[in-house]
């Protein structure tokens, strides 16, 4: 083993152990539980609010006969589009001497979530909208249309009787694969978001404790920086492995506990929708290669972004500066994810190619490409390309640190004149 | 002639517009204890950093253990920086093992040897103690041991005595002696002349970013003339003709410098004068006086320059 590589692993080992052998690491490890907990509480709160009588309401100020027709149409709509957005709850009020005034008063009532109010005849209704051109007005118009047709036909019986057929095995594979590509991009992004950003502060301890000079005298800065990134990568891998094991164990336990119910449900699903075929959901490159590439692209995404953040953090002179850096770092990560996910949703486009070439979005975009494109060679090129960029970013980070912090080296031409 | 472990020629380093080191030459013989002396801000630490390859010189050449690339021989070098620093959450034995591992020593060997060396300096009770629980002096000794645990050929110590109490200073001097006896070359910087006078075979005095002197301790002291301290036996207040014009009086005694070749003639005059002798000493001034003489007004300049640079 070369001296530089040995020193890289010595530094990585120390950093890794010093991170994982602390109570703080336990908090970090269990952070997803807190996220899940907060998500659950938020979801419960939202659902409590949702079921608090605040439905989206449309009102019709019409005669009792027209009201009956409108309610029948509303019931038909709710049957046809169960639980869909754009569907409102209809309330009717018997029209008095001044239906317009009634409608306007009802539309402005604060205690109800009224979106639109209708008055006039069903053939020529006037609709007052909270938001001009919104869906609620169109919904009332549709109800009136159905009611008038029913009045002419004598019933609310649908004139069209469609037969719905399954598109069939493999026919919708493009959509599935795009979704799979986006899923891979999202997972890699979430994992790097959780772990890579922490490299920004890894040199802070050495700078604060003045250990940096001991390290700099003993090992090349390249080994120090690489050791730091490798240590954090080890922490990230440990974190992911832990949750993977927890997830697998949880799934196996769930299968064992609910085996009978699951078997029943599977039989029922097979009976109603045809046999489940895993091949319908397989990425173009195949599951084993897709998963393997996913792991490699996560490692490269971590190394790339981690190296950038390490380099930036190494230049910071205080913890306050490092804290200030967390926002632009998160924005940068989200921007790269945005580019990667755009590539996932538009495979084969120029945008996708650009995202695959830009080194910091390349791991996300290439992971998505594996879902829609069976070719292996672009991945080999991308892996080499991203690896080169990891080395380049580390080299640049070291150069900046040497020049900016250690005040060593000639720097760039631009600075050289100014420093004499 | 003994071979050298450090050869540097014309080292120059700028920090912005500040010329921190200005054309320094250094040559350290193998197996010697070499002192780099100078006032605060003279450029000692910057010179050491350049010699070790922590920073690169803007001009000049350097060679460490025969290599023009100091990094390539870092496993054969031990270094204690001026700014002490250790990981406070680590145990002493782990810190020592880590520092040894950085220089190529096996972790377990580093732990074992570190424990032995801690015992040697009377700190065996804190081997498993975390650094944050130790006194500054103890932590400094741990760092020193970490710097030499891999038994380097060259040991570079930047201001090793600063911050140590007299007991630990004694321990450090003993440790330096042992390392030298082992065959290591030791380079240390200091502005405490007593240590340099006791330990150094050769020394360089740096002031105003330049090297003002290079040689042995005796050669440094030889930069100043002998000093006469004389108290007349008859208590005379005026000794016209016997004392030179630059003689000063403190109480009953007189002091003045004298060249080596003039000593015999002056003693003859003293006997002839008949004033007698209550006390008389003719001595070479110490390294402290030689240092002050060599550095002169540059000491003031260095402090001012450091203030500006900061």
XYZ file of C-alpha atoms in Angstrom:
730
model
C 0.000 0.000 0.000
C 1.380 3.432 -0.872
C 2.197 5.881 1.891
C -0.526 8.337 0.829
C -3.192 5.631 0.727
C -2.123 4.293 4.123
C -2.364 7.786 5.612
C -5.789 8.231 4.019
C -7.044 5.138 5.817
C -5.373 6.106 9.106
C -7.196 9.443 9.044
C -10.433 7.810 7.871
C -10.252 5.230 10.658
C -9.716 7.839 13.364
C -12.485 10.066 12.075
C -14.919 7.201 11.600
C -14.384 5.863 15.123
C -14.497 9.315 16.687
C -17.873 9.940 15.017
C -19.611 6.630 15.618
C -18.368 6.184 19.193
C -20.336 9.160 20.481
C -23.883 9.518 21.841
C -24.497 12.176 19.177
C -24.174 9.519 16.485
C -27.099 7.667 18.025
C -29.217 10.780 17.528
C -28.035 10.969 13.929
C -28.784 7.283 13.393
C -32.293 7.634 14.740
C -33.016 10.921 12.936
C -35.306 9.211 10.380
C -37.503 8.076 13.282
C -37.959 11.696 14.287
C -38.740 12.591 10.675
C -41.314 9.799 10.517
C -42.768 10.868 13.864
C -43.137 14.482 12.820
C -44.588 13.371 9.482
C -47.128 11.202 11.287
C -48.131 13.992 13.652
C -48.409 16.409 10.708
C -50.479 13.916 8.731
C -52.824 13.299 11.645
C -53.236 17.051 12.114
C -53.971 17.568 8.426
C -56.460 14.744 8.383
C -58.127 16.111 11.507
C -58.432 19.493 9.803
C -59.700 17.872 6.621
C -62.453 16.033 8.439
C -63.458 19.131 10.346
C -66.445 19.931 8.110
C -64.439 22.204 5.846
C -65.574 20.561 2.563
C -65.503 22.483 -0.640
C -69.076 23.583 -1.234
C -71.008 24.903 -4.193
C -74.491 26.327 -3.734
C -77.458 26.469 -6.080
C -80.361 28.839 -5.411
C -83.074 27.137 -7.472
C -86.613 25.774 -7.377
C -87.205 22.546 -5.414
C -87.681 20.586 -8.664
C -84.406 21.838 -10.114
C -82.729 21.185 -6.776
C -83.726 17.514 -6.955
C -82.266 17.220 -10.449
C -79.043 18.925 -9.412
C -78.647 16.610 -6.397
C -79.151 13.588 -8.638
C -76.464 14.903 -10.996
C -74.158 15.598 -8.017
C -74.665 12.047 -6.772
C -73.839 10.719 -10.236
C -70.627 12.793 -10.343
C -69.545 11.517 -6.929
C -70.162 7.951 -8.101
C -68.141 8.496 -11.297
C -65.249 10.342 -9.676
C -64.975 9.052 -6.129
C -62.550 11.079 -4.035
C -61.178 13.063 -6.975
C -60.188 16.714 -6.769
C -62.436 19.042 -8.709
C -65.503 17.406 -7.168
C -67.495 19.616 -4.775
C -70.355 19.109 -2.345
C -73.589 20.598 -3.566
C -75.992 22.463 -1.294
C -79.267 23.826 -2.589
C -81.447 26.638 -1.295
C -84.972 27.299 -2.462
C -85.030 30.477 -4.513
C -86.954 33.357 -2.991
C -87.953 36.723 -4.406
C -84.380 37.798 -5.099
C -82.250 34.718 -5.881
C -79.219 36.794 -6.924
C -79.118 38.499 -3.537
C -79.540 35.101 -1.851
C -76.711 33.627 -3.892
C -74.355 36.516 -3.167
C -75.083 36.380 0.577
C -74.544 32.606 0.668
C -71.339 32.874 -1.363
C -69.937 35.290 1.185
C -70.790 33.276 4.301
C -67.646 32.908 6.428
C -68.656 29.738 8.250
C -68.651 27.647 5.056
C -66.067 26.955 2.400
C -68.284 28.137 -0.476
C -66.534 28.363 -3.814
C -69.380 29.185 -6.191
C -73.097 29.927 -6.112
C -75.619 29.429 -8.919
C -78.942 31.169 -9.467
C -81.376 31.579 -12.364
C -82.763 28.812 -14.557
C -80.825 25.611 -15.236
C -80.782 26.380 -18.942
C -79.303 29.853 -18.445
C -77.716 29.809 -14.995
C -75.674 32.649 -13.530
C -72.694 31.465 -11.529
C -70.914 33.658 -8.990
C -67.326 32.476 -8.444
C -64.896 33.115 -5.615
C -62.090 32.578 -8.135
C -63.005 33.551 -11.663
C -62.440 30.659 -14.090
C -62.027 28.134 -11.247
C -63.168 24.516 -11.320
C -66.099 25.058 -8.932
C -67.998 27.217 -11.448
C -67.405 24.616 -14.186
C -68.632 21.945 -11.774
C -71.920 23.777 -11.215
C -72.268 24.258 -14.973
C -71.720 20.510 -15.511
C -74.381 19.694 -12.907
C -76.810 22.065 -14.656
C -75.982 20.456 -18.026
C -76.642 16.966 -16.640
C -79.822 18.146 -14.944
C -81.180 19.717 -18.143
C -80.339 16.555 -20.150
C -82.031 14.439 -17.481
C -85.038 16.727 -17.608
C -85.248 16.155 -21.387
C -84.511 12.405 -21.182
C -86.605 11.731 -18.106
C -83.850 10.001 -16.159
C -80.258 10.359 -15.017
C -79.383 7.076 -16.742
C -76.008 7.401 -18.518
C -76.312 7.352 -22.299
C -72.839 5.862 -22.721
C -71.954 2.486 -21.253
C -68.185 2.023 -21.596
C -66.300 -1.248 -21.114
C -62.986 -0.798 -19.305
C -60.103 -3.114 -20.205
C -56.643 -3.580 -18.695
C -53.921 -2.267 -21.003
C -52.151 -5.596 -20.553
C -48.817 -6.871 -19.308
C -45.791 -4.786 -20.354
C -47.797 -2.280 -22.377
C -47.295 0.591 -19.911
C -43.645 -0.144 -19.255
C -42.397 3.326 -20.322
C -44.346 5.096 -17.611
C -43.307 2.503 -15.006
C -39.659 2.833 -15.920
C -39.751 6.612 -15.778
C -41.265 6.333 -12.320
C -38.547 3.847 -11.381
C -35.872 6.249 -12.648
C -37.332 9.104 -10.667
C -37.499 6.855 -7.618
C -33.786 6.033 -7.920
C -32.933 9.716 -8.321
C -35.038 10.611 -5.311
C -33.549 7.928 -3.076
C -29.972 8.866 -3.986
C -30.789 12.536 -3.417
C -32.361 11.892 -0.013
C -29.411 9.782 1.119
C -26.825 12.329 -0.002
C -28.891 15.161 1.487
C -28.873 13.362 4.833
C -25.213 12.460 4.809
C -22.981 14.410 2.392
C -23.656 17.859 3.849
C -21.915 16.880 7.061
C -18.508 16.813 5.419
C -18.583 20.618 5.483
C -17.597 20.661 9.151
C -15.176 17.735 9.293
C -12.038 19.875 9.176
C -13.425 22.316 11.733
C -12.250 20.149 14.642
C -8.695 20.016 13.352
C -8.628 23.745 12.776
C -10.147 24.531 16.163
C -7.822 22.159 18.025
C -4.816 23.116 15.907
C -4.297 19.473 14.969
C -4.212 20.420 11.320
C -0.500 21.195 11.465
C 0.298 17.741 12.861
C -1.677 16.187 10.032
C -0.245 18.514 7.405
C 3.308 17.728 8.523
C 2.731 13.966 8.508
C 0.534 13.406 5.482
C -0.149 15.031 2.129
C -3.208 17.285 2.227
C -4.724 15.109 -0.486
C -4.613 12.129 1.907
C -6.069 14.218 4.736
C -8.980 15.420 2.616
C -9.585 11.990 1.080
C -9.440 10.402 4.551
C -12.061 12.835 5.815
C -14.417 12.100 2.921
C -13.889 8.339 3.214
C -14.653 8.484 6.952
C -17.897 10.332 6.319
C -18.727 7.891 3.546
C -18.224 5.085 6.047
C -20.610 6.836 8.426
C -23.146 7.227 5.607
C -22.843 3.572 4.599
C -23.260 2.503 8.231
C -26.350 4.711 8.517
C -27.884 3.293 5.331
C -26.984 -0.295 6.218
C -28.579 0.109 9.631
C -31.871 1.273 8.150
C -31.692 -1.314 5.390
C -31.354 -4.070 7.968
C -34.151 -2.520 10.048
C -36.324 -2.273 6.924
C -35.675 -5.863 5.822
C -36.157 -7.206 9.333
C -39.375 -5.206 9.672
C -40.654 -6.490 6.335
C -39.841 -10.107 7.203
C -41.538 -9.702 10.568
C -44.591 -8.174 8.916
C -44.742 -11.029 6.399
C -44.465 -13.591 9.189
C -47.172 -11.923 11.266
C -49.609 -11.176 8.472
C -48.830 -14.180 6.235
C -52.417 -15.435 6.113
C -53.961 -12.054 5.363
C -51.324 -11.372 2.732
C -51.991 -14.678 1.037
C -55.708 -13.913 0.949
C -55.126 -10.438 -0.450
C -52.752 -11.768 -3.103
C -55.285 -14.348 -4.231
C -57.956 -11.693 -4.416
C -55.712 -9.259 -6.329
C -54.683 -11.989 -8.774
C -58.304 -12.854 -9.351
C -59.374 -9.284 -10.037
C -56.419 -7.779 -11.941
C -54.515 -10.689 -13.429
C -51.284 -12.236 -12.173
C -48.597 -9.848 -10.848
C -45.569 -9.863 -13.151
C -42.324 -8.437 -11.753
C -40.980 -8.051 -15.304
C -43.578 -5.322 -15.902
C -41.766 -3.171 -13.323
C -38.192 -4.121 -14.241
C -35.813 -1.337 -15.295
C -34.445 -1.501 -18.836
C -31.029 -2.507 -17.546
C -32.411 -5.269 -15.292
C -32.828 -5.243 -11.530
C -29.365 -6.504 -10.476
C -27.492 -3.968 -12.629
C -29.935 -1.216 -11.669
C -29.419 -1.810 -7.960
C -25.644 -2.181 -8.363
C -25.423 1.030 -10.354
C -27.659 2.736 -7.807
C -25.154 1.914 -5.072
C -22.208 3.070 -7.205
C -23.966 6.312 -8.142
C -24.820 6.979 -4.508
C -21.150 6.517 -3.564
C -20.060 8.821 -6.372
C -22.741 11.410 -5.567
C -21.561 11.369 -1.962
C -17.891 11.654 -2.908
C -18.566 14.451 -5.389
C -20.813 16.571 -3.207
C -18.927 15.641 -0.034
C -15.643 16.776 -1.573
C -17.151 20.092 -2.626
C -18.564 20.696 0.838
C -15.352 19.608 2.544
C -13.343 22.008 0.408
C -15.699 24.885 1.135
C -15.876 24.070 4.846
C -12.089 23.865 5.100
C -11.853 27.506 4.078
C -14.260 28.647 6.800
C -12.550 30.191 9.791
C -15.270 29.581 12.384
C -18.267 27.394 13.191
C -20.510 30.381 12.484
C -19.200 30.545 8.936
C -19.763 26.815 8.555
C -23.354 27.172 9.774
C -23.896 29.973 7.270
C -22.748 27.636 4.514
C -25.452 25.051 5.174
C -28.144 26.977 3.268
C -26.271 27.428 -0.032
C -25.137 23.819 0.264
C -28.717 22.573 0.574
C -29.804 24.796 -2.312
C -26.994 23.388 -4.453
C -28.015 19.827 -3.627
C -31.666 20.523 -4.401
C -30.696 22.180 -7.698
C -28.705 19.106 -8.716
C -31.625 16.885 -7.716
C -33.950 19.092 -9.778
C -31.733 18.593 -12.801
C -31.493 14.855 -12.163
C -35.231 14.417 -11.729
C -35.925 16.470 -14.866
C -33.661 14.017 -16.694
C -35.559 11.108 -15.139
C -38.879 12.473 -16.402
C -37.568 13.303 -19.869
C -35.300 10.417 -20.898
C -33.495 10.761 -24.191
C -33.866 14.540 -24.360
C -31.112 17.151 -24.544
C -31.941 18.133 -20.963
C -31.323 14.559 -19.830
C -27.982 14.457 -21.661
C -26.925 17.762 -20.091
C -27.873 16.480 -16.641
C -25.894 13.297 -17.271
C -22.811 15.299 -18.307
C -22.819 17.922 -15.522
C -20.751 16.067 -12.931
C -22.790 17.007 -9.860
C -26.137 15.972 -11.344
C -24.654 13.080 -13.309
C -25.069 10.411 -10.566
C -28.788 11.247 -10.220
C -29.435 11.447 -13.962
C -27.437 8.320 -14.799
C -29.202 6.282 -12.108
C -32.474 7.289 -13.778
C -31.089 6.403 -17.207
C -30.586 2.813 -16.075
C -34.364 2.522 -15.722
C -35.141 3.486 -19.329
C -32.030 2.653 -21.371
C -30.596 -0.900 -21.499
C -27.107 0.187 -22.656
C -24.312 -0.453 -20.148
C -21.478 1.486 -21.792
C -22.823 4.967 -20.919
C -22.633 3.940 -17.263
C -19.018 2.862 -17.550
C -18.157 6.222 -19.108
C -20.197 8.064 -16.485
C -18.502 6.221 -13.610
C -15.050 7.107 -14.940
C -16.191 10.688 -15.613
C -17.599 11.147 -12.120
C -14.536 9.486 -10.573
C -12.301 11.943 -12.398
C -14.369 14.786 -11.045
C -14.051 13.464 -7.501
C -10.271 13.579 -7.926
C -10.437 17.008 -9.551
C -12.637 18.469 -6.815
C -10.377 17.058 -4.095
C -7.317 18.428 -5.855
C -8.972 21.833 -6.148
C -10.081 21.765 -2.501
C -6.518 20.966 -1.431
C -5.116 23.723 -3.630
C -7.566 26.241 -2.177
C -6.783 25.116 1.372
C -3.048 25.238 0.814
C -3.212 28.685 -0.693
C -6.049 30.174 1.321
C -5.378 28.732 4.786
C -1.754 27.563 4.889
C -0.721 30.508 2.696
C 1.488 28.185 0.745
C 2.164 27.788 -2.931
C 2.208 30.284 -5.744
C -1.595 30.411 -6.086
C -3.083 31.457 -9.384
C -1.637 34.069 -11.687
C -4.429 36.447 -10.786
C -3.421 36.411 -7.121
C 0.319 36.138 -7.584
C 0.878 39.774 -8.487
C -1.269 40.988 -5.646
C 0.559 39.005 -2.994
C 3.899 40.728 -3.608
C 32.804 16.015 7.663
C 29.521 14.660 8.989
C 26.695 14.315 6.503
C 23.765 16.673 6.819
C 20.099 15.867 7.345
C 18.842 19.338 6.443
C 20.253 21.567 3.741
C 18.442 24.763 2.876
C 19.650 27.591 0.743
C 18.158 31.022 0.114
C 14.705 30.246 1.550
C 12.277 33.108 1.014
C 8.634 33.287 2.078
C 6.090 36.064 1.650
C 2.743 36.405 3.378
C 1.078 39.016 1.204
C 3.549 41.882 1.142
C 5.247 40.776 4.343
C 8.603 39.107 3.768
C 8.514 36.563 6.603
C 11.734 34.757 5.675
C 14.457 36.416 3.656
C 17.107 34.200 2.111
C 17.841 31.839 4.993
C 20.524 29.141 4.692
C 20.606 26.238 7.145
C 22.747 23.135 7.325
C 22.098 20.599 10.095
C 24.719 17.869 10.655
C 23.485 14.340 11.236
C 23.292 13.300 14.881
C 23.536 16.844 16.217
C 21.241 18.932 18.372
C 20.617 22.081 16.392
C 18.941 25.200 17.747
C 17.058 27.789 15.751
C 17.032 30.897 17.894
C 15.345 34.198 17.328
C 13.001 36.764 18.800
C 9.256 36.503 18.377
C 8.234 36.904 14.762
C 11.750 36.392 13.438
C 10.644 33.692 11.016
C 11.637 30.542 12.945
C 8.319 28.729 12.613
C 7.914 29.680 8.956
C 11.424 28.378 8.295
C 10.639 25.092 10.050
C 7.375 24.734 8.124
C 9.231 25.217 4.862
C 11.923 22.722 5.852
C 9.272 20.108 6.617
C 7.285 20.784 3.454
C 4.144 21.978 5.273
C 4.387 25.105 3.171
C 6.445 25.725 0.073
C 9.059 28.474 -0.113
C 8.592 31.217 -2.667
C 12.315 31.052 -3.446
C 15.250 28.854 -2.489
C 15.906 25.150 -2.222
C 15.681 22.642 0.633
C 16.659 19.057 1.189
C 15.437 16.873 4.031
C 17.153 13.565 4.769
C 18.618 13.721 1.294
C 15.317 14.329 -0.475
C 14.312 17.519 -2.247
C 10.693 16.575 -1.515
C 10.296 16.699 2.282
C 6.910 14.970 2.000
C 8.502 11.822 0.674
C 10.478 11.307 3.902
C 7.800 12.352 6.397
C 7.758 8.848 7.944
C 11.360 9.413 9.050
C 10.609 12.758 10.693
C 8.971 13.672 14.005
C 7.483 17.123 14.455
C 6.100 19.011 17.421
C 4.450 22.209 16.160
C 4.518 25.485 18.035
C 0.754 25.607 18.272
C -0.028 22.545 20.334
C -3.133 20.655 19.434
C -4.648 17.255 20.111
C -8.082 15.735 19.765
C -9.558 16.391 23.228
C -11.937 13.433 23.046
C -9.187 10.864 22.460
C -7.254 8.921 25.067
C -3.535 9.598 25.377
C -2.547 6.128 24.162
C -4.877 6.432 21.161
C -3.516 9.858 20.227
C 0.035 8.527 20.375
C -0.897 5.457 18.323
C -2.697 7.666 15.777
C 0.282 9.990 15.401
C 2.566 6.994 15.020
C 0.248 5.383 12.473
C 0.333 8.564 10.402
C 4.099 8.094 10.199
C 3.899 4.423 9.331
C 3.941 2.739 12.745
C 1.484 -0.078 13.387
C -1.428 0.997 15.654
C -0.847 -1.690 18.278
C 2.910 -1.076 18.302
C 2.200 2.634 18.730
C -0.060 1.975 21.724
C 2.510 -0.296 23.360
C 5.477 1.958 22.727
C 3.470 5.033 23.732
C 2.606 3.447 27.079
C 6.285 2.674 27.660
C 7.344 6.215 26.846
C 4.599 7.668 29.041
C 5.944 5.570 31.894
C 9.438 6.791 31.119
C 8.397 10.424 31.656
C 6.323 9.600 34.742
C 2.906 9.861 33.115
C 1.859 6.207 33.117
C -1.208 7.014 35.259
C -2.800 9.050 32.462
C -2.201 6.674 29.552
C -5.921 5.851 29.335
C -7.058 9.347 30.220
C -8.757 11.590 27.669
C -6.759 14.620 26.589
C -9.441 17.049 27.757
C -8.911 15.858 31.323
C -5.168 16.521 31.287
C -3.200 19.599 32.275
C -1.612 21.631 29.488
C 1.849 20.337 30.389
C 0.714 16.701 30.364
C -1.005 17.114 27.009
C 2.145 18.698 25.660
C 4.222 15.724 26.788
C 1.695 13.379 25.153
C 2.034 15.319 21.935
C 5.801 15.175 22.139
C 5.698 11.419 22.661
C 3.298 11.110 19.730
C 5.793 13.024 17.626
C 8.661 10.635 18.336
C 6.899 7.319 18.992
C 7.837 6.042 15.533
C 11.547 6.600 16.357
C 12.311 9.106 13.644
C 15.772 9.916 12.353
C 15.031 13.627 12.519
C 13.057 15.300 15.303
C 11.914 18.888 14.828
C 10.505 20.663 17.880
C 9.075 24.158 17.558
C 9.337 25.986 20.898
C 9.162 22.704 22.834
C 9.796 24.232 26.250
C 7.137 26.918 26.134
C 4.262 26.213 28.497
C 6.153 23.576 30.494
C 6.908 23.879 34.188
C 10.534 23.409 35.331
C 9.954 19.715 36.162
C 8.572 18.952 32.703
C 11.282 21.082 31.102
C 13.804 18.829 32.830
C 11.972 15.743 31.553
C 11.987 17.136 28.054
C 15.709 17.892 28.204
C 16.305 14.316 29.343
C 14.149 12.984 26.521
C 16.069 15.047 23.976
C 19.287 13.626 25.393
C 17.987 10.072 25.066
C 16.838 10.597 21.494
C 20.212 12.023 20.627
C 21.916 9.055 22.240
C 19.716 6.830 20.060
C 21.250 8.551 17.058
C 18.472 10.944 16.112
C 19.158 14.457 14.881
C 17.226 17.061 16.827
C 16.304 20.524 15.651
C 14.434 22.825 17.983
C 13.515 26.458 18.009
C 13.468 28.565 21.136
C 13.984 32.008 22.482
C 15.048 30.670 25.886
C 18.837 30.785 25.707
C 19.485 28.546 28.717
C 18.045 25.504 26.911
C 19.975 26.203 23.753
C 23.186 26.740 25.707
C 22.795 23.406 27.507
C 21.605 21.285 24.605
C 22.783 22.618 21.252
C 25.857 21.560 19.305
C 25.169 24.170 16.694
C 22.669 26.934 16.293
C 21.334 29.491 13.891
C 20.133 32.875 15.052
C 17.360 34.377 12.955
C 16.241 37.960 13.260
C 14.466 40.299 10.920
C 13.653 37.325 8.664
C 17.369 36.798 7.978
C 19.933 34.428 9.424
C 22.304 36.538 11.521
C 24.539 33.769 12.826
C 25.326 30.092 12.273
C 27.833 28.099 14.325
C 28.495 26.535 17.711
C 27.433 27.992 21.042
C 31.028 28.974 21.769
C 31.310 30.674 18.408
C 28.141 32.612 19.191
C 29.494 33.678 22.552
C 32.751 34.556 20.812
C 30.907 37.304 18.968
C 31.270 39.376 22.121
C 34.505 40.387 23.862
C 35.365 39.106 27.349
C 33.803 41.007 30.229
C 35.791 42.164 33.244
C 34.099 42.578 36.640
C 36.451 44.199 39.086
C 36.073 45.508 42.636
C 39.151 47.378 43.896
C 40.641 46.234 47.208
C 41.037 49.797 48.440
C 37.480 50.865 47.592
C 38.690 53.607 45.267
C 35.946 55.414 43.380
C 38.193 56.685 40.602
C 40.658 54.481 38.770
C 41.992 56.834 36.131
C 44.272 55.147 33.631
C 43.298 51.653 34.699
C 39.769 51.463 33.305
C 38.662 52.153 29.725
C 36.217 54.946 29.003
C 33.278 52.535 28.459
C 33.619 51.032 31.967
C 30.434 51.256 34.059
C 30.120 51.266 37.831
C 27.622 49.284 39.914
C 28.088 49.835 43.602
C 31.755 49.278 44.361
C 32.503 47.227 41.242
C 33.307 48.149 37.670
C 32.450 46.344 34.405
C 33.940 46.722 30.974
C 34.615 44.645 27.861
C 38.095 43.612 26.911
C 39.600 41.957 23.867
C 41.321 38.585 24.424
C 44.709 39.896 23.425
C 44.506 42.876 25.837
C 43.878 40.838 29.009
C 47.523 40.280 29.968
C 48.462 43.944 29.568
C 45.491 45.090 31.642
C 46.293 42.653 34.460
C 49.851 44.006 34.558
C 48.488 47.543 34.829
C 46.137 46.451 37.627
C 49.030 45.024 39.654
C 51.103 48.127 39.038
C 48.255 50.454 40.063
C 48.331 49.141 43.655
C 44.521 49.337 44.113
C 44.401 45.678 45.064
C 41.594 43.232 44.347
C 38.446 42.632 46.400
C 36.956 40.573 43.563
C 37.812 39.988 39.912
C 36.302 37.927 37.118
C 37.101 37.862 33.418
C 34.471 35.818 31.606
C 33.021 35.256 28.194
C 29.404 36.556 28.162
C 26.644 33.952 27.989
C 24.565 33.025 24.963
C 21.888 35.404 26.160
C 24.229 38.403 25.805
C 25.585 37.072 22.531
C 22.040 36.684 21.237
C 21.093 40.221 22.234
C 24.280 41.495 20.645
C 23.710 39.582 17.389
C 20.006 40.304 17.111
C 20.354 43.906 18.261
C 17.614 46.217 17.091
C 16.088 43.531 14.853
C 14.237 42.132 17.864
C 12.249 45.351 18.070
C 11.663 45.261 14.310
C 10.384 41.687 14.440
C 7.778 42.419 17.068
C 6.607 45.480 15.161
C 6.478 43.512 11.898
C 4.456 40.772 13.548
C 2.031 43.396 14.805
C 1.635 44.764 11.288
C 1.291 41.316 9.786
C -1.437 40.391 12.232
